[in-house]
Each structure stands twice: as structure tokens, then as C-alpha cells.
Amino acid sequence: MKKLILIDGNSMAFRAFYGLPLLSNQSGLHTNAIFGYARLLEKLIEEEAPTHFLVAFDAGKSTFRHKQYEEYKGGRQKTPPELGEQFAPIRRLIDAYGIKRYEVEEYEADDIIGTLSRKADEEGFQTIIISGDKDLTQLASENTVIYYTKKGISDIDRYTPEHIQEIYGLKPEQIIDLKGLMGDKSDNIPGVPGVGEKTALKLLGEHGSVEAVLENLEGVKGKKLKENLMEHREDALMSKSLATIYREVPLDFDMNSLAFANENAEEKYEIFKELEFESLLKNMDASETEDKKEFDSERVDALDQLGADVSFHLEVRADNYLVHGPEHIAVTDGERTFISNAEDIDREGLEQFLKSRETINVYDIKRQMGLLKHLDIHFEDFDTDIMLGSFLLDPSKKIIDVAETVGQFSVNIDSDDFHYGKGRNAKQPIGEEHDKFLTDKVMAVHHVGPLMAESLQKDDMYDLWKDLEIPLAKVLSGMEYRGITVDAARLRDMESEIKERLDEIEGKIYELAGEEFNINSPKQLGVVLFEKLELPVIKKTKTGYSTAVDVLEELQSRHEIVSYLLDYRSLSKLQSTYVIGLQGEIKEDSRIHTRFNQTLAQTGRLSSVEPNLQNIPIRIDEGRRIRKAFVPKDDSHVLLALDYSQIELRVLAHITSDETMTSAFTSDTDIHTKTAMEVFGVERADVTSDMRRNAKAVNFGIVYGISDYGLSQNLGITRKEAKTFIDNYLNSFPEVKLFMKSIIQDAKRDGYVKTLLNRRRYIPDIQSRNFNAKSFAERTAMNSPIQGSAADIIKLAMVKYEKSEEAQKFNAELLLQIHDELIFDIPREEVEAFIPVIKDIMENAMALSVPLKVDYGYGSDWYDVK
DNA sequence: GGAATCACGC
DNA sequence: GACGTACGTGATTCCT
């Protein structure tokens, strides 16, 4: 069967443009309409499988309709330049798909489509017309359906004659009569005054056409309506004529030339790449493009047959490389590849091999180091890590597996999920297939190594990669492997103690509620609070009543049960996440070995998993007691904690060179008090605790990039008051205000912002027309350089510590990093001597225009460190 | 297995 | 004025 798709080219460009956020690629070209177009074409090709295809465009400004009616399409808004620049690429895209494109002087796209759909009907085609203009529905017939796209392009209404009958009670050819009577604002077609859709449909229901209505004016009810029709009969007839699609456009081609073959994958690929359409590129990789890199390498059966520059890969499916050892090994020098089961590896041979290489490239150093430890090998002399590189190039790209990363360099190999399967489809591949998978993987890593270095070089992040992230991975590996000693007995005691208290509170809650229910279920709790006890609903969530802390706090005075609920909440959190959760993480060696994720947080911060040791309670003493369970390796040691004081605000003072702020830090005055003095215009002595609290919250907001709404929530004030605070703040620190403005400009100009060490964060939404998205993007632009630079500094300190000969003379062990804080285990007798050394490294990790200040404490458990 | 809600840290 | 509001991880419930 022959199937023809006709697209109303201009109308779809507008729909795509207004339906999608304003995207742009790195060279600054806006791409949202092009992207929408590409997605539309992909979808149509896949779902409709057309045999013939054409996109019709309007040509020039003047058409035969303008001769008939000068004001035709008058009053239209100018095409925004952001869209205008996308027309040429859209045409190129259509050509790349091998789709016929047509426009002709004097006629509109509608007329071309009308003419072709008539011909198609005559020749027995099935035709689909795609448009965002309802006028086209007049072309619907038994074999022609109109896909009308609402809201963007993904939401499609299908107009068949039956459908049109259903909604209007009209035949398709009567659509023009409808337009004749009611007119069309968007095309500046007048119609008859006072006649809208309702009246027009009524008239047409009675008479059938504009002409028939005008001939039977006596039968029309309503004096004014009759008058209008009489007076504007010419308008009505002209309007109908304007709305009528001309179906006899002279065309210099026949239907055969519309044949569609779905070829030219290469050209498509080029365009997608240039415009950075990642999702579409991935689609192509998965389906059509057979440009899978075939890695030819000779299989060798001994490591010593490999050259000096290699890529190295230990493979295990499991996430936790500290628990699970390697199952396979794959090493290549680009020409020869060695593959083996891990159990067959000769430990000494491998260690010797690693030590004697010139360069070693890997994907995920920390993981490789962790896996090597299972073979009892401590080796860290890796040179490059393409996973870390990929994260630096664009931290917003999720780090998934080797396939994902090398895919960004047009190298296509099977993903881990595909090879191993997921869930019930999980496989344990072996033999030839698995060997090929491993070969492809290590070859891909090897191939991408130099490309990665080049890309990072180009983006000024090569040093950040080689001198910071890669050395840091080795430091983190040591910390993960080392672990931190935890006193399980201590947690067990806490568990039973908390259990008793929870049971007691639970009983009280049931008693006050008059029934037993699951207190942990917000849904059930909501019913009890807001239906049974009829407490006022303060806030709703998407699914029902909110029972969050701030809501409960407001309800506290209204019912006795609420205080018990608050206690229950915080206690059960302590119990499940920390007291019980942590016990489950203690390994044979009585230690907890968290893993740090170096490639996740957008700002460049680390995160910590299994368990998360970066959110152990501290603020409330009850929770803080959890820290009593974290202890040094033995009685002769202590835990030492050093934290940067106000590192983000110091970074801000440095970046902005704000005088007031700089002098506050240079003279080491309390920054929140100083802020309060400036914002409220008072002397130091007159700063009340309330003022300081407010100032602190504003500083907090600056550091974390919260909105006026967020600040209002934090302080329990109105958004307006919060905004006033922020405005006052910015006026008190004029250079900060200036910085905020210019960083947003930078983000707009470059598409990204960067930290002191050139770490980037792309902010595409800075161009968004969606207020929320844009505001969020602006706050991100302001905040990321601050938080990211702070992350750079502490990372640098960690690397410098590891490299410091002086520091290494001590028997100190770095255990944890908590964003602005480092935790060490160290012999008690060394601690006093060590403190000035490590403090110096941290405070001088990077030279800023304000001093960095480090506070510290030590003790015989983590609670005691204050 | 995933979404939603809640709570902990910086 | 819109509209939902720093970043993470993890536990729990509840639905598919």
C-alpha cells in the first residue's frame, strides 16, 4: 500500500519552537525547533512507515490571496530571530532524511498539500497531513487524515471526516463555510461580525453553506444577526474564498518523486552530532547506523606480549567493588588484547606487569584500585581515567558505564545492561560472546583515552583532570579501603533503648488517635490527623495531605498527639537509617567502608554511599550520639576533625573582591554578625540575635542558591520580606550584586559557568522562557562557582596532603571527607604535632585574596570531637 | 521496581 | 505575576 505523509513545514516549525524550551548547542545556535522537527520525523517514520513523503513550505511573502485581500495574514507577529535562524538547518535536516521539500511562488504550503492530497486520493494513496493549522481539516477524506498537533508536537489529534462530524457536525468541505462566517483571527480573515463558532455552526446546521445562509436570510433568527449577515455578505464570501485551499497548484513533479526510502543515515548523524541531539544519536546507535566500531585486535595469551602503553580493565558486574572481587581481566595495547578469568591471574605477574608499563589508561581508577585489592595488589600508578574525564566534560551527563562514555566519542559498544541483562533477564555471559564484550570494552577505553585528553585540553580542564581528579581518586580509594571503625555494641545498646522509647510513644499515639495505624505511612497518618481528628490542613502534596515537619509544628498547639508524632518521626529516622542501618554496614574488620562518588554531584562535590557517611546527625544531641559509635582504630588513637570555616563565603569574597566582605574575613570577624550590621545598618553592639539569625539564613541562601521563597520558608516569613532581605543584602555588598549579574551574563554567553579550577557546569535553562526553569538556572549560575570552587579547594587539600612528605611522616589516616571537613585517625601522641601541619596544608591549599580558616577538634570518638 | 514522602547532613 | 523552589542518600510505604 502506498502511504503519503505531507507536512505543513512552516506551521510545524512554529509548533516545535513554541512547544519546546529554547535549547541551543555549544556554538550558540538555537535548536529547539530543529530538535522538535527531528523528533517528529523520527516518530512519523517509525509509526507510520510512509512510502512517500513531502514537506511543503510557504514561499515568499505574497500569494494570490493577497491580491484578493491585502490584509491577508496581516497583523502577524514577526518570526522571532531565535526561530528564524533555525529554518535553514530544518531544511538541511529534511534533505538529510531524503524527504522531498517543496515551495512555490504565489502559493502557500496549504495549497501544495491540498493539490498533492487530491492527486494522492486519485491515485489510491493513503495520506496523512501534519499541521498545527486547523484549516487543513477541510482536506479530510476517506483516505486522508489530518494530524493536528496541539501544544508542541507530541500531542496529536486525528481528524477524519467522522471525527469532524462528531465535533462540528460538519463535513470536511464545510470547514471553509465555517471560516467564512466566523473568520480567522490568526490569518486576519474577517468573517461576519458577531458570528462566532457557536452561531456559525448553528447556521450551517440549518442551511449547509455560506451561500445558502445568505440566500435564506429571512429564515435567520435574531435581528442584529440578520443585519450583520446582510451588511457583510461580501466579507463572508471573500472569507470563505480565502479559507479555501487551492487544489490545482501547478507542480513540476509527479508523485513518484516523493518516494521515501529512509536513507542518508550518515548525513543525519552529522547533523545530530553538530546540534548535540544526544537522545536521537543514541536512537541511531541502537538501530540504523551500523557504524559500530569493529575493534580488530590480536588475542594474546600472556600479559608480557603487550606493549608499554596500555588500557586496563578488571570486570565485575556488581556495583560494590569493595565487597566483590574481579571476575575477568582485559588489557590491551591497542593492537593486542589479553583476556582472562580473574582466578587464573598470576598475582606477582600482574603486579610486575603494571609496574613496568609506561602509561595505563582506565575507566574508573578508584574501582580498578578497589578490585586490585582483592588480588592483594596495591597499585595506583594509573595515568588517565576516561570516566573522570567524561564527568568533567559535562557533569550533567550521567555516568553509567564504559559504553555510555565512549559513545560520546562515537564509539559504539554494547552497554553493560544489554550484555548482562536486567532484572529477570539477567544473564551470566560466558565464552566467545563474553570475550568479545570484554575486548570491545577495553579497546574502546584505549581508543577514547587520547580523545578524552584532547577534549579536556580544548576545554581547559586537562590540568583539573590530571592534577586534581585523578590524584584524588587514589586518595579516595585509600579512604574507602581503610574504612572507619564502628563500635557495634554501642549501636546495639542504642537500638534497644530507642526501641523502648518508640514503643512507648507509639502507644501514646494510638491512644490519642483512638486507633492503631501505621505511623510511618503519611497516607494513614493524614487520615488520622485531618479526617478523624479534624485538624486544619496546612499544606497538600500531589497525592494528599502533607504531614511534613513544618506542618506538624504548626499543628503542635492544636492537639497533644502532634508532639508525640514529631518525636516518633525523628526517633524512627535515627533508628532505621542510622542505628539499624549502620549496623548492617559493619564488615568483618569492624569497619564501615563507604564509597565516594566522584562523578555525581553537579557542583563537583563528592557524595557517599553504602552507607552515606556525609549525613550522620550532628545538630540535635540525641542524633549526634550516633557519632559515639564511630571510634579510632584503637585506644592509642584519636579521631581528628578539621573543617573549613565559612569556606563558601570566603570563596565568594575572593571571586567578587567585595571590600566589606574581604575586610570581615581578613580581620576574622563573625561573618553573620557582620552581615547583620550591613543589612540592617546597625552597629555591632546593636545586632540582636534575631538579626544575626536572619543574616545567617541569607548567607545560607547565597551559599546554596536558594530562592526568595526558600528563604521565606527557612525563616518563616513572607516571600516579600525574604525578597527585601535579599535585596538589602545585595545592596550592602555591591560587588556581590555585580558578580551575580555578570555570572548570569557569562552563563548566557558561554552556556556554562566555571569554578576557580575551571570546572564547568552547563546551564542550558538560562535561555528558558519558563520563569521557573530560568530562575532556577540563574540561581544555579550564581551558586555553582561558589560551591564548586569550595569543592575544588578541599579536594586540592586532600591531594596536597597525600603528596606532602611532612604530613606523611605522621601515622595519620584520612578517613572521611564531608564537604568542608576532613576526618583523620591518628595516634594520640602525634595529634598535637600533626594539627599545624595539616591545618597549614588545608589553609594554603589555594591562595585566595582572603585567608582560609580551619577549625579542628579531636577526641576518642566522633561525638567527642568538638 | 519505581514513585512519593519524609528526614538527615552540608 | 506566573510556579515551586540548594545538593545529595536512604528508609518506608504503596502501587504496578
CSV table of N, CA and C (backbone and C1' of nucleotides) in Angstrom, one decimal, chain A residues 518 521 523-524 602 607 610 612 704 707 709 771-772 776, chain C residues 2-15:
chain,number,residue,atom,x,y,z
A,518,ASN,N,-0.5,2.7,60.9
A,518,ASN,CA,0.9,2.7,60.6
A,518,ASN,C,1.4,4.2,60.6
A,521,SER,N,3.2,5.6,57.7
A,521,SER,CA,2.6,5.9,56.4
A,521,SER,C,1.9,7.3,56.4
A,523,LYS,N,0.1,8.5,54.4
A,523,LYS,CA,-1.3,8.4,53.9
A,523,LYS,C,-2.2,8.1,55.1
A,524,GLN,N,-1.8,7.1,55.9
A,524,GLN,CA,-2.7,6.7,57.0
A,524,GLN,C,-2.7,7.8,58.1
A,602,GLN,N,26.6,17.8,40.7
A,602,GLN,CA,26.8,18.7,39.6
A,602,GLN,C,27.9,19.8,40.0
A,607,SER,N,29.9,12.6,46.9
A,607,SER,CA,28.8,12.1,47.6
A,607,SER,C,29.3,10.7,48.2
A,610,GLU,N,26.4,3.7,50.7
A,610,GLU,CA,26.6,2.4,51.3
A,610,GLU,C,27.6,2.3,52.4
A,612,ASN,N,25.9,6.3,53.5
A,612,ASN,CA,26.2,7.7,53.4
A,612,ASN,C,26.8,8.2,54.7
A,704,TYR,N,23.9,28.3,49.1
A,704,TYR,CA,23.2,27.2,48.4
A,704,TYR,C,22.3,27.6,47.3
A,707,SER,N,16.0,30.3,46.7
A,707,SER,CA,15.2,31.4,46.2
A,707,SER,C,14.6,32.3,47.3
A,709,TYR,N,11.6,32.4,47.9
A,709,TYR,CA,10.6,31.5,48.5
A,709,TYR,C,11.3,30.6,49.5
A,771,PHE,N,9.6,30.7,33.4
A,771,PHE,CA,10.1,31.5,34.5
A,771,PHE,C,10.8,30.7,35.6
A,772,ASN,N,10.2,29.6,35.9
A,772,ASN,CA,10.8,28.7,37.0
A,772,ASN,C,12.1,28.2,36.6
A,776,PHE,N,15.6,29.1,38.3
A,776,PHE,CA,16.4,28.1,38.8
A,776,PHE,C,17.8,28.1,38.2
C,2,DA,P,1.1,34.7,41.1
C,2,DA,O5',1.7,33.7,39.9
C,2,DA,C5',0.7,33.0,39.1
C,2,DA,C4',1.4,32.6,37.8
C,2,DA,C3',2.2,31.4,37.9
C,2,DA,O3',1.7,30.4,36.9
C,2,DA,C1',3.5,33.1,36.8
C,3,DC,P,0.9,29.2,37.6
C,3,DC,O5',2.1,28.3,38.2
C,3,DC,C5',3.1,27.8,37.3
C,3,DC,C4',4.3,27.4,38.1
C,3,DC,C3',4.0,26.5,39.3
C,3,DC,O3',4.7,25.3,39.2
C,3,DC,C1',5.4,28.5,39.8
C,4,DG,P,4.4,24.1,40.1
C,4,DG,O5',5.7,24.0,41.0
C,4,DG,C5',6.9,23.8,40.3
C,4,DG,C4',8.0,24.1,41.3
C,4,DG,C3',8.1,23.3,42.6
C,4,DG,O3',9.4,23.2,43.0
C,4,DG,C1',7.8,25.6,43.1
C,5,DT,P,9.7,21.9,43.9
C,5,DT,O5',10.8,22.5,44.9
C,5,DT,C5',12.2,22.6,44.4
C,5,DT,C4',12.7,24.0,44.6
C,5,DT,C3',12.9,24.4,46.1
C,5,DT,O3',14.0,23.9,46.7
C,5,DT,C1',11.9,26.2,44.8
C,6,DA,P,15.1,24.8,47.0
C,6,DA,O5',16.6,24.4,46.6
C,6,DA,C5',17.2,24.8,45.4
C,6,DA,C4',18.7,24.6,45.4
C,6,DA,C3',19.1,23.1,45.3
C,6,DA,O3',19.4,22.8,43.9
C,6,DA,C1',20.3,24.1,47.1
C,7,DC,P,19.2,21.3,43.4
C,7,DC,O5',20.5,20.5,44.1
C,7,DC,C5',21.8,20.9,43.7
C,7,DC,C4',22.7,20.1,44.5
C,7,DC,C3',22.4,18.6,44.4
C,7,DC,O3',23.4,18.0,43.5
C,7,DC,C1',22.6,19.1,46.7
C,8,DG,P,23.2,16.6,42.9
C,8,DG,O5',23.8,15.7,44.0
C,8,DG,C5',23.2,14.5,44.4
C,8,DG,C4',23.6,14.2,45.8
C,8,DG,C3',23.1,12.9,46.3
C,8,DG,O3',24.1,11.9,46.0
C,8,DG,C1',22.8,14.6,47.9
C,9,DT,P,23.6,10.4,45.9
C,9,DT,O5',23.2,10.0,47.4
C,9,DT,C5',24.2,9.8,48.4
C,9,DT,C4',23.6,9.1,49.6
C,9,DT,C3',22.9,7.8,49.2
C,9,DT,O3',23.4,6.8,50.2
C,9,DT,C1',21.4,9.2,50.3
C,10,DG,P,22.9,5.3,50.1
C,10,DG,O5',21.6,5.4,51.0
C,10,DG,C5',21.8,5.8,52.4
C,10,DG,C4',20.5,5.6,53.1
C,10,DG,C3',19.7,4.4,52.7
C,10,DG,O3',19.3,3.8,53.9
C,10,DG,C1',18.3,6.2,52.4
C,11,DA,P,18.7,2.3,54.0
C,11,DA,O5',17.3,2.6,54.7
C,11,DA,C5',17.2,3.3,55.9
C,11,DA,C4',15.8,3.6,56.2
C,11,DA,C3',14.9,2.4,55.9
C,11,DA,O3',14.0,2.2,57.1
C,11,DA,C1',14.1,4.3,54.7
C,12,DT,P,13.1,0.9,57.1
C,12,DT,O5',11.7,1.5,56.6
C,12,DT,C5',11.1,2.5,57.3
C,12,DT,C4',9.9,3.0,56.4
C,12,DT,C3',9.1,1.8,56.0
C,12,DT,O3',7.8,1.8,56.7
C,12,DT,C1',9.4,3.4,54.3
C,13,DT,P,6.8,0.7,56.5
C,13,DT,O5',5.8,1.4,55.4
C,13,DT,C5',5.4,2.7,55.6
C,13,DT,C4',4.6,3.2,54.4
C,13,DT,C3',3.6,2.2,53.9
C,13,DT,O3',2.4,2.9,53.6
C,13,DT,C1',5.0,2.8,52.1
C,14,DC,P,1.0,2.2,53.4
C,14,DC,O5',0.9,2.2,51.8
C,14,DC,C5',0.9,3.5,51.2
C,14,DC,C4',1.0,3.2,49.7
C,14,DC,C3',0.1,2.1,49.2
C,14,DC,O3',-0.6,2.5,48.1
C,14,DC,C1',2.3,1.8,48.4
C,15,DC,P,-2.0,1.7,47.6
C,15,DC,O5',-1.8,1.6,46.1
C,15,DC,C5',-1.4,2.7,45.3
C,15,DC,C4',-0.4,2.2,44.2
C,15,DC,C3',-1.0,1.1,43.4
C,15,DC,O3',-1.4,1.5,42.1
C,15,DC,C1',1.3,0.8,43.8
